């Protein structure tokens, strides 16, 4: 089942990347599509069809041991909700059908949280603490979604309150549920104990996640209190990341793991993205720069991709690498390196374009074309990785009985 679920998740990811390519091309030549509607489809399938369901799969395989048939059924219902969003968002945006499938996904996530929480009963440890926090952040994030109805009814959808609700959801999805979720998997994989050092990391990262919600609110409701609260969050996050690096270093020093060159590269890639994420958020502490950065929409997209594709997807790829025995490793390597090349190139183009506009008020020649070409490598990489897993075999510890006939 791990193999089947992984292929489905990667298929969702590939579809999302193709939609992203379509959006990139729409900036070069008119395609007659509703750009905003297709953006909704792209983001929802990427977040909920790839990250959410891949996290779901790894959590079930790593943290649960009994009555797995309910998780299988819930996976398929959740996948149906993703397909519903894929087929409805491009044609109606936030309409009756797409909202119905989005609501179904949220309700499925509530069942998932409830069941996993029950399965974690009486279990302790560093990874359990991180996972429980991830689940709590997921629940908190949905407050932003449920608040949209009342906000639209009272204030309309073009108000700061509407935008703040969206940012609230995205913040606690990316920096809460997704980030804590993949870190829970990493901490379990590395067998990091619930030590004093880990507890310091956990508390600092938790407080930082809560405090940095101040930045997206500050964009719409500027306040000196929000500015300094975000500053505190960024500072706490920096210390937390340094402690995380220390925990990983101590693990490597003690256990001396025998990693493949691709695993080492992926590890270094993820840690670099985490460091760059903290550095990028640190720029918001420069007075006046936070407001200016927000004016460059492409930079916001670039930061979302940094977290989504660099940190979160990078860690999910690391878990995939460690979960299978690969029949065609050359294809796998080509897939990973193609993805990483596409990611780094697109991020560089977005950053360099923003720097050009900021200092010289001129853009890169053929910027949209270059961005489109670089993005092709992302889709190609995802396709090759999925192809490798089709011919791969799960490692023995993941060959668990997931049949519907068993409890």
PDB file of N, CA and C in Angstrom, residues 129-231:
ATOM      1  N   UNK A 129       5.569  14.024  20.169  1.00  0.00           N
ATOM      2  CA  UNK A 129       5.272  15.406  20.556  1.00  0.00           C
ATOM      3  C   UNK A 129       5.177  16.304  19.326  1.00  0.00           C
ATOM      4  N   UNK A 130       6.108  16.128  18.388  1.00  0.00           N
ATOM      5  CA  UNK A 130       6.085  16.920  17.160  1.00  0.00           C
ATOM      6  C   UNK A 130       4.842  16.614  16.332  1.00  0.00           C
ATOM      7  N   UNK A 131       4.485  15.335  16.256  1.00  0.00           N
ATOM      8  CA  UNK A 131       3.322  14.947  15.461  1.00  0.00           C
ATOM      9  C   UNK A 131       2.033  15.492  16.056  1.00  0.00           C
ATOM     10  N   UNK A 132       1.886  15.387  17.360  1.00  0.00           N
ATOM     11  CA  UNK A 132       0.680  15.915  18.008  1.00  0.00           C
ATOM     12  C   UNK A 132       0.562  17.422  17.788  1.00  0.00           C
ATOM     13  N   UNK A 133       1.688  18.111  17.847  1.00  0.00           N
ATOM     14  CA  UNK A 133       1.678  19.561  17.607  1.00  0.00           C
ATOM     15  C   UNK A 133       1.287  19.862  16.165  1.00  0.00           C
ATOM     16  N   UNK A 134       1.781  19.046  15.236  1.00  0.00           N
ATOM     17  CA  UNK A 134       1.417  19.212  13.823  1.00  0.00           C
ATOM     18  C   UNK A 134      -0.088  19.081  13.637  1.00  0.00           C
ATOM     19  N   UNK A 135      -0.678  18.092  14.290  1.00  0.00           N
ATOM     20  CA  UNK A 135      -2.125  17.871  14.177  1.00  0.00           C
ATOM     21  C   UNK A 135      -2.914  19.029  14.776  1.00  0.00           C
ATOM     22  N   UNK A 136      -2.425  19.564  15.892  1.00  0.00           N
ATOM     23  CA  UNK A 136      -3.092  20.715  16.520  1.00  0.00           C
ATOM     24  C   UNK A 136      -3.025  21.926  15.596  1.00  0.00           C
ATOM     25  N   UNK A 137      -1.862  22.152  14.994  1.00  0.00           N
ATOM     26  CA  UNK A 137      -1.720  23.279  14.067  1.00  0.00           C
ATOM     27  C   UNK A 137      -2.638  23.113  12.852  1.00  0.00           C
ATOM     28  N   UNK A 138      -2.829  21.867  12.418  1.00  0.00           N
ATOM     29  CA  UNK A 138      -3.750  21.637  11.307  1.00  0.00           C
ATOM     30  C   UNK A 138      -5.158  22.084  11.682  1.00  0.00           C
ATOM     31  N   UNK A 139      -5.596  21.704  12.875  1.00  0.00           N
ATOM     32  CA  UNK A 139      -6.926  22.102  13.340  1.00  0.00           C
ATOM     33  C   UNK A 139      -7.032  23.620  13.454  1.00  0.00           C
ATOM     34  N   UNK A 140      -5.991  24.247  14.002  1.00  0.00           N
ATOM     35  CA  UNK A 140      -5.986  25.704  14.157  1.00  0.00           C
ATOM     36  C   UNK A 140      -6.095  26.387  12.796  1.00  0.00           C
ATOM     37  N   UNK A 141      -5.388  25.854  11.795  1.00  0.00           N
ATOM     38  CA  UNK A 141      -5.383  26.485  10.464  1.00  0.00           C
ATOM     39  C   UNK A 141      -6.780  26.560   9.862  1.00  0.00           C
ATOM     40  N   UNK A 142      -7.614  25.570  10.158  1.00  0.00           N
ATOM     41  CA  UNK A 142      -8.955  25.544   9.550  1.00  0.00           C
ATOM     42  C   UNK A 142      -9.869  26.639  10.100  1.00  0.00           C
ATOM     43  N   UNK A 143      -9.475  27.257  11.211  1.00  0.00           N
ATOM     44  CA  UNK A 143     -10.242  28.405  11.719  1.00  0.00           C
ATOM     45  C   UNK A 143     -10.292  29.500  10.652  1.00  0.00           C
ATOM     46  N   UNK A 144      -9.163  29.675   9.948  1.00  0.00           N
ATOM     47  CA  UNK A 144      -9.112  30.670   8.879  1.00  0.00           C
ATOM     48  C   UNK A 144     -10.115  30.389   7.780  1.00  0.00           C
ATOM     49  N   UNK A 145     -10.278  29.109   7.434  1.00  0.00           N
ATOM     50  CA  UNK A 145     -11.230  28.734   6.380  1.00  0.00           C
ATOM     51  C   UNK A 145     -12.666  28.958   6.835  1.00  0.00           C
ATOM     52  N   UNK A 146     -12.993  28.482   8.041  1.00  0.00           N
ATOM     53  CA  UNK A 146     -14.368  28.611   8.537  1.00  0.00           C
ATOM     54  C   UNK A 146     -14.768  30.062   8.767  1.00  0.00           C
ATOM     55  N   UNK A 147     -13.790  30.928   8.988  1.00  0.00           N
ATOM     56  CA  UNK A 147     -14.109  32.340   9.239  1.00  0.00           C
ATOM     57  C   UNK A 147     -14.425  33.107   7.956  1.00  0.00           C
ATOM     58  N   UNK A 148     -14.106  32.515   6.793  1.00  0.00           N
ATOM     59  CA  UNK A 148     -14.315  33.224   5.526  1.00  0.00           C
ATOM     60  C   UNK A 148     -15.784  33.542   5.274  1.00  0.00           C
ATOM     61  N   UNK A 149     -16.661  32.598   5.589  1.00  0.00           N
ATOM     62  CA  UNK A 149     -18.099  32.814   5.377  1.00  0.00           C
ATOM     63  C   UNK A 149     -18.617  34.035   6.110  1.00  0.00           C
ATOM     64  N   UNK A 150     -18.432  34.096   7.440  1.00  0.00           N
ATOM     65  CA  UNK A 150     -18.872  35.281   8.187  1.00  0.00           C
ATOM     66  C   UNK A 150     -18.196  36.569   7.726  1.00  0.00           C
ATOM     67  N   UNK A 151     -16.893  36.486   7.380  1.00  0.00           N
ATOM     68  CA  UNK A 151     -16.168  37.682   6.936  1.00  0.00           C
ATOM     69  C   UNK A 151     -16.757  38.211   5.631  1.00  0.00           C
ATOM     70  N   UNK A 152     -17.016  37.307   4.678  1.00  0.00           N
ATOM     71  CA  UNK A 152     -17.605  37.726   3.397  1.00  0.00           C
ATOM     72  C   UNK A 152     -18.993  38.319   3.614  1.00  0.00           C
ATOM     73  N   UNK A 153     -19.766  37.683   4.501  1.00  0.00           N
ATOM     74  CA  UNK A 153     -21.134  38.155   4.765  1.00  0.00           C
ATOM     75  C   UNK A 153     -21.141  39.544   5.393  1.00  0.00           C
ATOM     76  N   UNK A 154     -20.171  39.813   6.265  1.00  0.00           N
ATOM     77  CA  UNK A 154     -20.149  41.082   7.004  1.00  0.00           C
ATOM     78  C   UNK A 154     -19.354  42.166   6.272  1.00  0.00           C
ATOM     79  N   UNK A 155     -18.143  41.788   5.782  1.00  0.00           N
ATOM     80  CA  UNK A 155     -17.240  42.800   5.224  1.00  0.00           C
ATOM     81  C   UNK A 155     -17.037  42.692   3.710  1.00  0.00           C
ATOM     82  N   UNK A 156     -17.313  41.510   3.125  1.00  0.00           N
ATOM     83  CA  UNK A 156     -17.026  41.299   1.712  1.00  0.00           C
ATOM     84  C   UNK A 156     -15.686  40.602   1.539  1.00  0.00           C
ATOM     85  N   UNK A 157     -15.400  40.149   0.294  1.00  0.00           N
ATOM     86  CA  UNK A 157     -14.165  39.383   0.074  1.00  0.00           C
ATOM     87  C   UNK A 157     -12.998  40.230  -0.417  1.00  0.00           C
ATOM     88  N   UNK A 158     -13.152  41.525  -0.469  1.00  0.00           N
ATOM     89  CA  UNK A 158     -12.048  42.376  -0.894  1.00  0.00           C
ATOM     90  C   UNK A 158     -11.463  43.182   0.248  1.00  0.00           C
ATOM     91  N   UNK A 159     -11.643  42.697   1.463  1.00  0.00           N
ATOM     92  CA  UNK A 159     -11.213  43.440   2.650  1.00  0.00           C
ATOM     93  C   UNK A 159      -9.972  42.806   3.267  1.00  0.00           C
ATOM     94  N   UNK A 160      -9.253  43.562   4.106  1.00  0.00           N
ATOM     95  CA  UNK A 160      -8.091  43.000   4.806  1.00  0.00           C
ATOM     96  C   UNK A 160      -8.443  41.785   5.657  1.00  0.00           C
ATOM     97  N   UNK A 161      -9.652  41.769   6.215  1.00  0.00           N
ATOM     98  CA  UNK A 161     -10.049  40.642   7.062  1.00  0.00           C
ATOM     99  C   UNK A 161     -10.085  39.339   6.260  1.00  0.00           C
ATOM    100  N   UNK A 162     -10.560  39.423   5.040  1.00  0.00           N
ATOM    101  CA  UNK A 162     -10.602  38.251   4.155  1.00  0.00           C
ATOM    102  C   UNK A 162      -9.180  37.750   3.879  1.00  0.00           C
ATOM    103  N   UNK A 163      -8.284  38.680   3.534  1.00  0.00           N
ATOM    104  CA  UNK A 163      -6.895  38.311   3.238  1.00  0.00           C
ATOM    105  C   UNK A 163      -6.189  37.757   4.471  1.00  0.00           C
ATOM    106  N   UNK A 164      -6.463  38.333   5.629  1.00  0.00           N
ATOM    107  CA  UNK A 164      -5.850  37.853   6.874  1.00  0.00           C
ATOM    108  C   UNK A 164      -6.295  36.424   7.172  1.00  0.00           C
ATOM    109  N   UNK A 165      -7.570  36.119   6.929  1.00  0.00           N
ATOM    110  CA  UNK A 165      -8.078  34.757   7.159  1.00  0.00           C
ATOM    111  C   UNK A 165      -7.364  33.751   6.256  1.00  0.00           C
ATOM    112  N   UNK A 166      -7.141  34.132   4.990  1.00  0.00           N
ATOM    113  CA  UNK A 166      -6.424  33.259   4.055  1.00  0.00           C
ATOM    114  C   UNK A 166      -4.988  33.048   4.532  1.00  0.00           C
ATOM    115  N   UNK A 167      -4.320  34.148   4.926  1.00  0.00           N
ATOM    116  CA  UNK A 167      -2.938  34.060   5.392  1.00  0.00           C
ATOM    117  C   UNK A 167      -2.831  33.246   6.680  1.00  0.00           C
ATOM    118  N   UNK A 168      -3.835  33.358   7.542  1.00  0.00           N
ATOM    119  CA  UNK A 168      -3.880  32.581   8.785  1.00  0.00           C
ATOM    120  C   UNK A 168      -3.879  31.089   8.455  1.00  0.00           C
ATOM    121  N   UNK A 169      -4.731  30.704   7.510  1.00  0.00           N
ATOM    122  CA  UNK A 169      -4.803  29.303   7.086  1.00  0.00           C
ATOM    123  C   UNK A 169      -3.468  28.840   6.513  1.00  0.00           C
ATOM    124  N   UNK A 170      -2.897  29.623   5.587  1.00  0.00           N
ATOM    125  CA  UNK A 170      -1.653  29.233   4.931  1.00  0.00           C
ATOM    126  C   UNK A 170      -0.496  29.152   5.921  1.00  0.00           C
ATOM    127  N   UNK A 171      -0.424  30.111   6.845  1.00  0.00           N
ATOM    128  CA  UNK A 171       0.676  30.134   7.810  1.00  0.00           C
ATOM    129  C   UNK A 171       0.689  28.872   8.659  1.00  0.00           C
ATOM    130  N   UNK A 172      -0.455  28.525   9.227  1.00  0.00           N
ATOM    131  CA  UNK A 172      -0.485  27.372  10.126  1.00  0.00           C
ATOM    132  C   UNK A 172      -0.519  26.043   9.373  1.00  0.00           C
ATOM    133  N   UNK A 173      -0.832  26.068   8.080  1.00  0.00           N
ATOM    134  CA  UNK A 173      -0.669  24.873   7.254  1.00  0.00           C
ATOM    135  C   UNK A 173       0.812  24.632   6.969  1.00  0.00           C
ATOM    136  N   UNK A 174       1.485  25.642   6.419  1.00  0.00           N
ATOM    137  CA  UNK A 174       2.877  25.479   6.007  1.00  0.00           C
ATOM    138  C   UNK A 174       3.836  25.414   7.193  1.00  0.00           C
ATOM    139  N   UNK A 175       3.775  26.419   8.046  1.00  0.00           N
ATOM    140  CA  UNK A 175       4.735  26.510   9.147  1.00  0.00           C
ATOM    141  C   UNK A 175       4.332  25.691  10.364  1.00  0.00           C
ATOM    142  N   UNK A 176       3.067  25.263  10.411  1.00  0.00           N
ATOM    143  CA  UNK A 176       2.593  24.454  11.523  1.00  0.00           C
ATOM    144  C   UNK A 176       2.434  22.999  11.145  1.00  0.00           C
ATOM    145  N   UNK A 177       1.318  22.649  10.542  1.00  0.00           N
ATOM    146  CA  UNK A 177       0.983  21.266  10.220  1.00  0.00           C
ATOM    147  C   UNK A 177       2.024  20.612   9.317  1.00  0.00           C
ATOM    148  N   UNK A 178       2.344  21.213   8.185  1.00  0.00           N
ATOM    149  CA  UNK A 178       3.280  20.588   7.252  1.00  0.00           C
ATOM    150  C   UNK A 178       4.688  20.490   7.836  1.00  0.00           C
ATOM    151  N   UNK A 179       5.204  21.610   8.360  1.00  0.00           N
ATOM    152  CA  UNK A 179       6.585  21.625   8.849  1.00  0.00           C
ATOM    153  C   UNK A 179       6.764  20.717  10.063  1.00  0.00           C
ATOM    154  N   UNK A 180       5.882  20.832  11.045  1.00  0.00           N
ATOM    155  CA  UNK A 180       5.983  19.974  12.224  1.00  0.00           C
ATOM    156  C   UNK A 180       5.773  18.512  11.838  1.00  0.00           C
ATOM    157  N   UNK A 181       4.910  18.269  10.846  1.00  0.00           N
ATOM    158  CA  UNK A 181       4.657  16.899  10.403  1.00  0.00           C
ATOM    159  C   UNK A 181       5.887  16.244   9.803  1.00  0.00           C
ATOM    160  N   UNK A 182       6.558  16.933   8.872  1.00  0.00           N
ATOM    161  CA  UNK A 182       7.748  16.337   8.246  1.00  0.00           C
ATOM    162  C   UNK A 182       8.897  16.242   9.243  1.00  0.00           C
ATOM    163  N   UNK A 183       8.972  17.196  10.179  1.00  0.00           N
ATOM    164  CA  UNK A 183      10.011  17.119  11.205  1.00  0.00           C
ATOM    165  C   UNK A 183       9.760  15.958  12.158  1.00  0.00           C
ATOM    166  N   UNK A 184       8.484  15.649  12.415  1.00  0.00           N
ATOM    167  CA  UNK A 184       8.154  14.479  13.243  1.00  0.00           C
ATOM    168  C   UNK A 184       8.673  13.207  12.576  1.00  0.00           C
ATOM    169  N   UNK A 185       8.491  13.113  11.256  1.00  0.00           N
ATOM    170  CA  UNK A 185       8.994  11.955  10.514  1.00  0.00           C
ATOM    171  C   UNK A 185      10.514  11.897  10.554  1.00  0.00           C
ATOM    172  N   UNK A 186      11.158  13.055  10.378  1.00  0.00           N
ATOM    173  CA  UNK A 186      12.620  13.109  10.396  1.00  0.00           C
ATOM    174  C   UNK A 186      13.161  12.715  11.766  1.00  0.00           C
ATOM    175  N   UNK A 187      12.557  13.244  12.821  1.00  0.00           N
ATOM    176  CA  UNK A 187      13.012  12.959  14.184  1.00  0.00           C
ATOM    177  C   UNK A 187      12.849  11.479  14.516  1.00  0.00           C
ATOM    178  N   UNK A 188      11.763  10.882  14.033  1.00  0.00           N
ATOM    179  CA  UNK A 188      11.580   9.437  14.233  1.00  0.00           C
ATOM    180  C   UNK A 188      12.612   8.651  13.438  1.00  0.00           C
ATOM    181  N   UNK A 189      12.841   9.079  12.200  1.00  0.00           N
ATOM    182  CA  UNK A 189      13.817   8.412  11.339  1.00  0.00           C
ATOM    183  C   UNK A 189      15.212   8.444  11.957  1.00  0.00           C
ATOM    184  N   UNK A 190      15.566   9.582  12.565  1.00  0.00           N
ATOM    185  CA  UNK A 190      16.893   9.747  13.169  1.00  0.00           C
ATOM    186  C   UNK A 190      16.951   9.237  14.605  1.00  0.00           C
ATOM    187  N   UNK A 191      15.801   8.836  15.129  1.00  0.00           N
ATOM    188  CA  UNK A 191      15.719   8.319  16.499  1.00  0.00           C
ATOM    189  C   UNK A 191      16.233   9.343  17.520  1.00  0.00           C
ATOM    190  N   UNK A 192      15.826  10.598  17.328  1.00  0.00           N
ATOM    191  CA  UNK A 192      16.207  11.663  18.261  1.00  0.00           C
ATOM    192  C   UNK A 192      15.359  11.544  19.520  1.00  0.00           C
ATOM    193  N   UNK A 193      16.018  11.563  20.668  1.00  0.00           N
ATOM    194  CA  UNK A 193      15.336  11.354  21.945  1.00  0.00           C
ATOM    195  C   UNK A 193      14.737  12.651  22.483  1.00  0.00           C
ATOM    196  N   UNK A 194      13.836  12.481  23.447  1.00  0.00           N
ATOM    197  CA  UNK A 194      13.161  13.630  24.074  1.00  0.00           C
ATOM    198  C   UNK A 194      14.062  14.242  25.142  1.00  0.00           C
ATOM    199  N   UNK A 195      15.206  14.728  24.700  1.00  0.00           N
ATOM    200  CA  UNK A 195      16.222  15.275  25.602  1.00  0.00           C
ATOM    201  C   UNK A 195      15.933  16.735  25.931  1.00  0.00           C
ATOM    202  N   UNK A 196      16.723  17.287  26.828  1.00  0.00           N
ATOM    203  CA  UNK A 196      16.588  18.706  27.171  1.00  0.00           C
ATOM    204  C   UNK A 196      16.838  19.582  25.946  1.00  0.00           C
ATOM    205  N   UNK A 197      17.813  19.173  25.127  1.00  0.00           N
ATOM    206  CA  UNK A 197      18.128  19.933  23.916  1.00  0.00           C
ATOM    207  C   UNK A 197      16.943  19.907  22.954  1.00  0.00           C
ATOM    208  N   UNK A 198      16.332  18.734  22.791  1.00  0.00           N
ATOM    209  CA  UNK A 198      15.165  18.648  21.914  1.00  0.00           C
ATOM    210  C   UNK A 198      14.018  19.498  22.451  1.00  0.00           C
ATOM    211  N   UNK A 199      13.762  19.434  23.750  1.00  0.00           N
ATOM    212  CA  UNK A 199      12.661  20.204  24.336  1.00  0.00           C
ATOM    213  C   UNK A 199      12.854  21.697  24.098  1.00  0.00           C
ATOM    214  N   UNK A 200      14.112  22.151  24.156  1.00  0.00           N
ATOM    215  CA  UNK A 200      14.399  23.562  23.870  1.00  0.00           C
ATOM    216  C   UNK A 200      14.044  23.887  22.424  1.00  0.00           C
ATOM    217  N   UNK A 201      14.445  22.998  21.517  1.00  0.00           N
ATOM    218  CA  UNK A 201      14.112  23.170  20.099  1.00  0.00           C
ATOM    219  C   UNK A 201      12.605  23.226  19.900  1.00  0.00           C
ATOM    220  N   UNK A 202      11.904  22.289  20.509  1.00  0.00           N
ATOM    221  CA  UNK A 202      10.457  22.186  20.332  1.00  0.00           C
ATOM    222  C   UNK A 202       9.740  23.442  20.834  1.00  0.00           C
ATOM    223  N   UNK A 203      10.080  23.892  22.025  1.00  0.00           N
ATOM    224  CA  UNK A 203       9.412  25.064  22.603  1.00  0.00           C
ATOM    225  C   UNK A 203       9.697  26.316  21.782  1.00  0.00           C
ATOM    226  N   UNK A 204      10.950  26.479  21.372  1.00  0.00           N
ATOM    227  CA  UNK A 204      11.319  27.664  20.593  1.00  0.00           C
ATOM    228  C   UNK A 204      10.599  27.680  19.243  1.00  0.00           C
ATOM    229  N   UNK A 205      10.562  26.524  18.571  1.00  0.00           N
ATOM    230  CA  UNK A 205       9.906  26.468  17.262  1.00  0.00           C
ATOM    231  C   UNK A 205       8.400  26.681  17.387  1.00  0.00           C
ATOM    232  N   UNK A 206       7.804  26.140  18.443  1.00  0.00           N
ATOM    233  CA  UNK A 206       6.363  26.316  18.656  1.00  0.00           C
ATOM    234  C   UNK A 206       6.023  27.784  18.884  1.00  0.00           C
ATOM    235  N   UNK A 207       6.758  28.433  19.777  1.00  0.00           N
ATOM    236  CA  UNK A 207       6.511  29.856  20.042  1.00  0.00           C
ATOM    237  C   UNK A 207       6.795  30.698  18.801  1.00  0.00           C
ATOM    238  N   UNK A 208       7.834  30.331  18.047  1.00  0.00           N
ATOM    239  CA  UNK A 208       8.173  31.069  16.827  1.00  0.00           C
ATOM    240  C   UNK A 208       7.057  30.956  15.792  1.00  0.00           C
ATOM    241  N   UNK A 209       6.487  29.771  15.664  1.00  0.00           N
ATOM    242  CA  UNK A 209       5.401  29.550  14.701  1.00  0.00           C
ATOM    243  C   UNK A 209       4.186  30.403  15.041  1.00  0.00           C
ATOM    244  N   UNK A 210       3.874  30.483  16.320  1.00  0.00           N
ATOM    245  CA  UNK A 210       2.731  31.291  16.758  1.00  0.00           C
ATOM    246  C   UNK A 210       3.016  32.781  16.569  1.00  0.00           C
ATOM    247  N   UNK A 211       4.232  33.199  16.917  1.00  0.00           N
ATOM    248  CA  UNK A 211       4.573  34.627  16.864  1.00  0.00           C
ATOM    249  C   UNK A 211       4.663  35.159  15.437  1.00  0.00           C
ATOM    250  N   UNK A 212       5.158  34.343  14.502  1.00  0.00           N
ATOM    251  CA  UNK A 212       5.378  34.848  13.141  1.00  0.00           C
ATOM    252  C   UNK A 212       4.092  34.977  12.323  1.00  0.00           C
ATOM    253  N   UNK A 213       2.958  34.589  12.881  1.00  0.00           N
ATOM    254  CA  UNK A 213       1.682  34.895  12.212  1.00  0.00           C
ATOM    255  C   UNK A 213       1.486  36.410  12.167  1.00  0.00           C
ATOM    256  N   UNK A 214       2.260  37.115  12.999  1.00  0.00           N
ATOM    257  CA  UNK A 214       2.153  38.576  13.055  1.00  0.00           C
ATOM    258  C   UNK A 214       2.532  39.238  11.730  1.00  0.00           C
ATOM    259  N   UNK A 215       3.467  38.615  10.965  1.00  0.00           N
ATOM    260  CA  UNK A 215       3.920  39.259   9.723  1.00  0.00           C
ATOM    261  C   UNK A 215       2.811  39.377   8.679  1.00  0.00           C
ATOM    262  N   UNK A 216       2.119  38.286   8.293  1.00  0.00           N
ATOM    263  CA  UNK A 216       1.040  38.453   7.305  1.00  0.00           C
ATOM    264  C   UNK A 216      -0.090  39.352   7.794  1.00  0.00           C
ATOM    265  N   UNK A 217      -0.329  39.392   9.103  1.00  0.00           N
ATOM    266  CA  UNK A 217      -1.342  40.323   9.624  1.00  0.00           C
ATOM    267  C   UNK A 217      -0.834  41.757   9.488  1.00  0.00           C
ATOM    268  N   UNK A 218       0.470  41.946   9.729  1.00  0.00           N
ATOM    269  CA  UNK A 218       1.100  43.269   9.641  1.00  0.00           C
ATOM    270  C   UNK A 218       0.981  43.850   8.231  1.00  0.00           C
ATOM    271  N   UNK A 219       1.008  42.984   7.206  1.00  0.00           N
ATOM    272  CA  UNK A 219       0.880  43.462   5.826  1.00  0.00           C
ATOM    273  C   UNK A 219      -0.431  44.213   5.612  1.00  0.00           C
ATOM    274  N   UNK A 220      -1.476  43.759   6.283  1.00  0.00           N
ATOM    275  CA  UNK A 220      -2.810  44.338   6.068  1.00  0.00           C
ATOM    276  C   UNK A 220      -3.222  45.314   7.165  1.00  0.00           C
ATOM    277  N   UNK A 221      -2.667  45.133   8.367  1.00  0.00           N
ATOM    278  CA  UNK A 221      -2.976  46.006   9.501  1.00  0.00           C
ATOM    279  C   UNK A 221      -1.670  46.392  10.193  1.00  0.00           C
ATOM    280  N   UNK A 222      -0.895  47.324   9.611  1.00  0.00           N
ATOM    281  CA  UNK A 222       0.409  47.687  10.180  1.00  0.00           C
ATOM    282  C   UNK A 222       0.302  48.129  11.638  1.00  0.00           C
ATOM    283  N   UNK A 223       1.203  47.586  12.446  1.00  0.00           N
ATOM    284  CA  UNK A 223       1.224  47.903  13.873  1.00  0.00           C
ATOM    285  C   UNK A 223       2.624  47.634  14.399  1.00  0.00           C
ATOM    286  N   UNK A 224       3.129  48.505  15.245  1.00  0.00           N
ATOM    287  CA  UNK A 224       4.458  48.331  15.822  1.00  0.00           C
ATOM    288  C   UNK A 224       4.518  47.082  16.689  1.00  0.00           C
ATOM    289  N   UNK A 225       3.397  46.754  17.327  1.00  0.00           N
ATOM    290  CA  UNK A 225       3.337  45.544  18.164  1.00  0.00           C
ATOM    291  C   UNK A 225       3.515  44.299  17.300  1.00  0.00           C
ATOM    292  N   UNK A 226       2.822  44.253  16.160  1.00  0.00           N
ATOM    293  CA  UNK A 226       2.938  43.117  15.249  1.00  0.00           C
ATOM    294  C   UNK A 226       4.349  43.016  14.671  1.00  0.00           C
ATOM    295  N   UNK A 227       4.959  44.159  14.381  1.00  0.00           N
ATOM    296  CA  UNK A 227       6.319  44.180  13.834  1.00  0.00           C
ATOM    297  C   UNK A 227       7.299  43.532  14.807  1.00  0.00           C
ATOM    298  N   UNK A 228       7.226  43.933  16.076  1.00  0.00           N
ATOM    299  CA  UNK A 228       8.156  43.392  17.070  1.00  0.00           C
ATOM    300  C   UNK A 228       7.817  41.952  17.450  1.00  0.00           C
ATOM    301  N   UNK A 229       6.540  41.596  17.395  1.00  0.00           N
ATOM    302  CA  UNK A 229       6.149  40.212  17.672  1.00  0.00           C
ATOM    303  C   UNK A 229       6.713  39.283  16.600  1.00  0.00           C
ATOM    304  N   UNK A 230       6.643  39.713  15.348  1.00  0.00           N
ATOM    305  CA  UNK A 230       7.245  38.935  14.267  1.00  0.00           C
ATOM    306  C   UNK A 230       8.758  38.848  14.452  1.00  0.00           C
ATOM    307  N   UNK A 231       9.371  39.958  14.860  1.00  0.00           N
ATOM    308  CA  UNK A 231      10.810  39.967  15.106  1.00  0.00           C
ATOM    309  C   UNK A 231      11.210  38.955  16.169  1.00  0.00           C
TER     310      UNK A 231
END
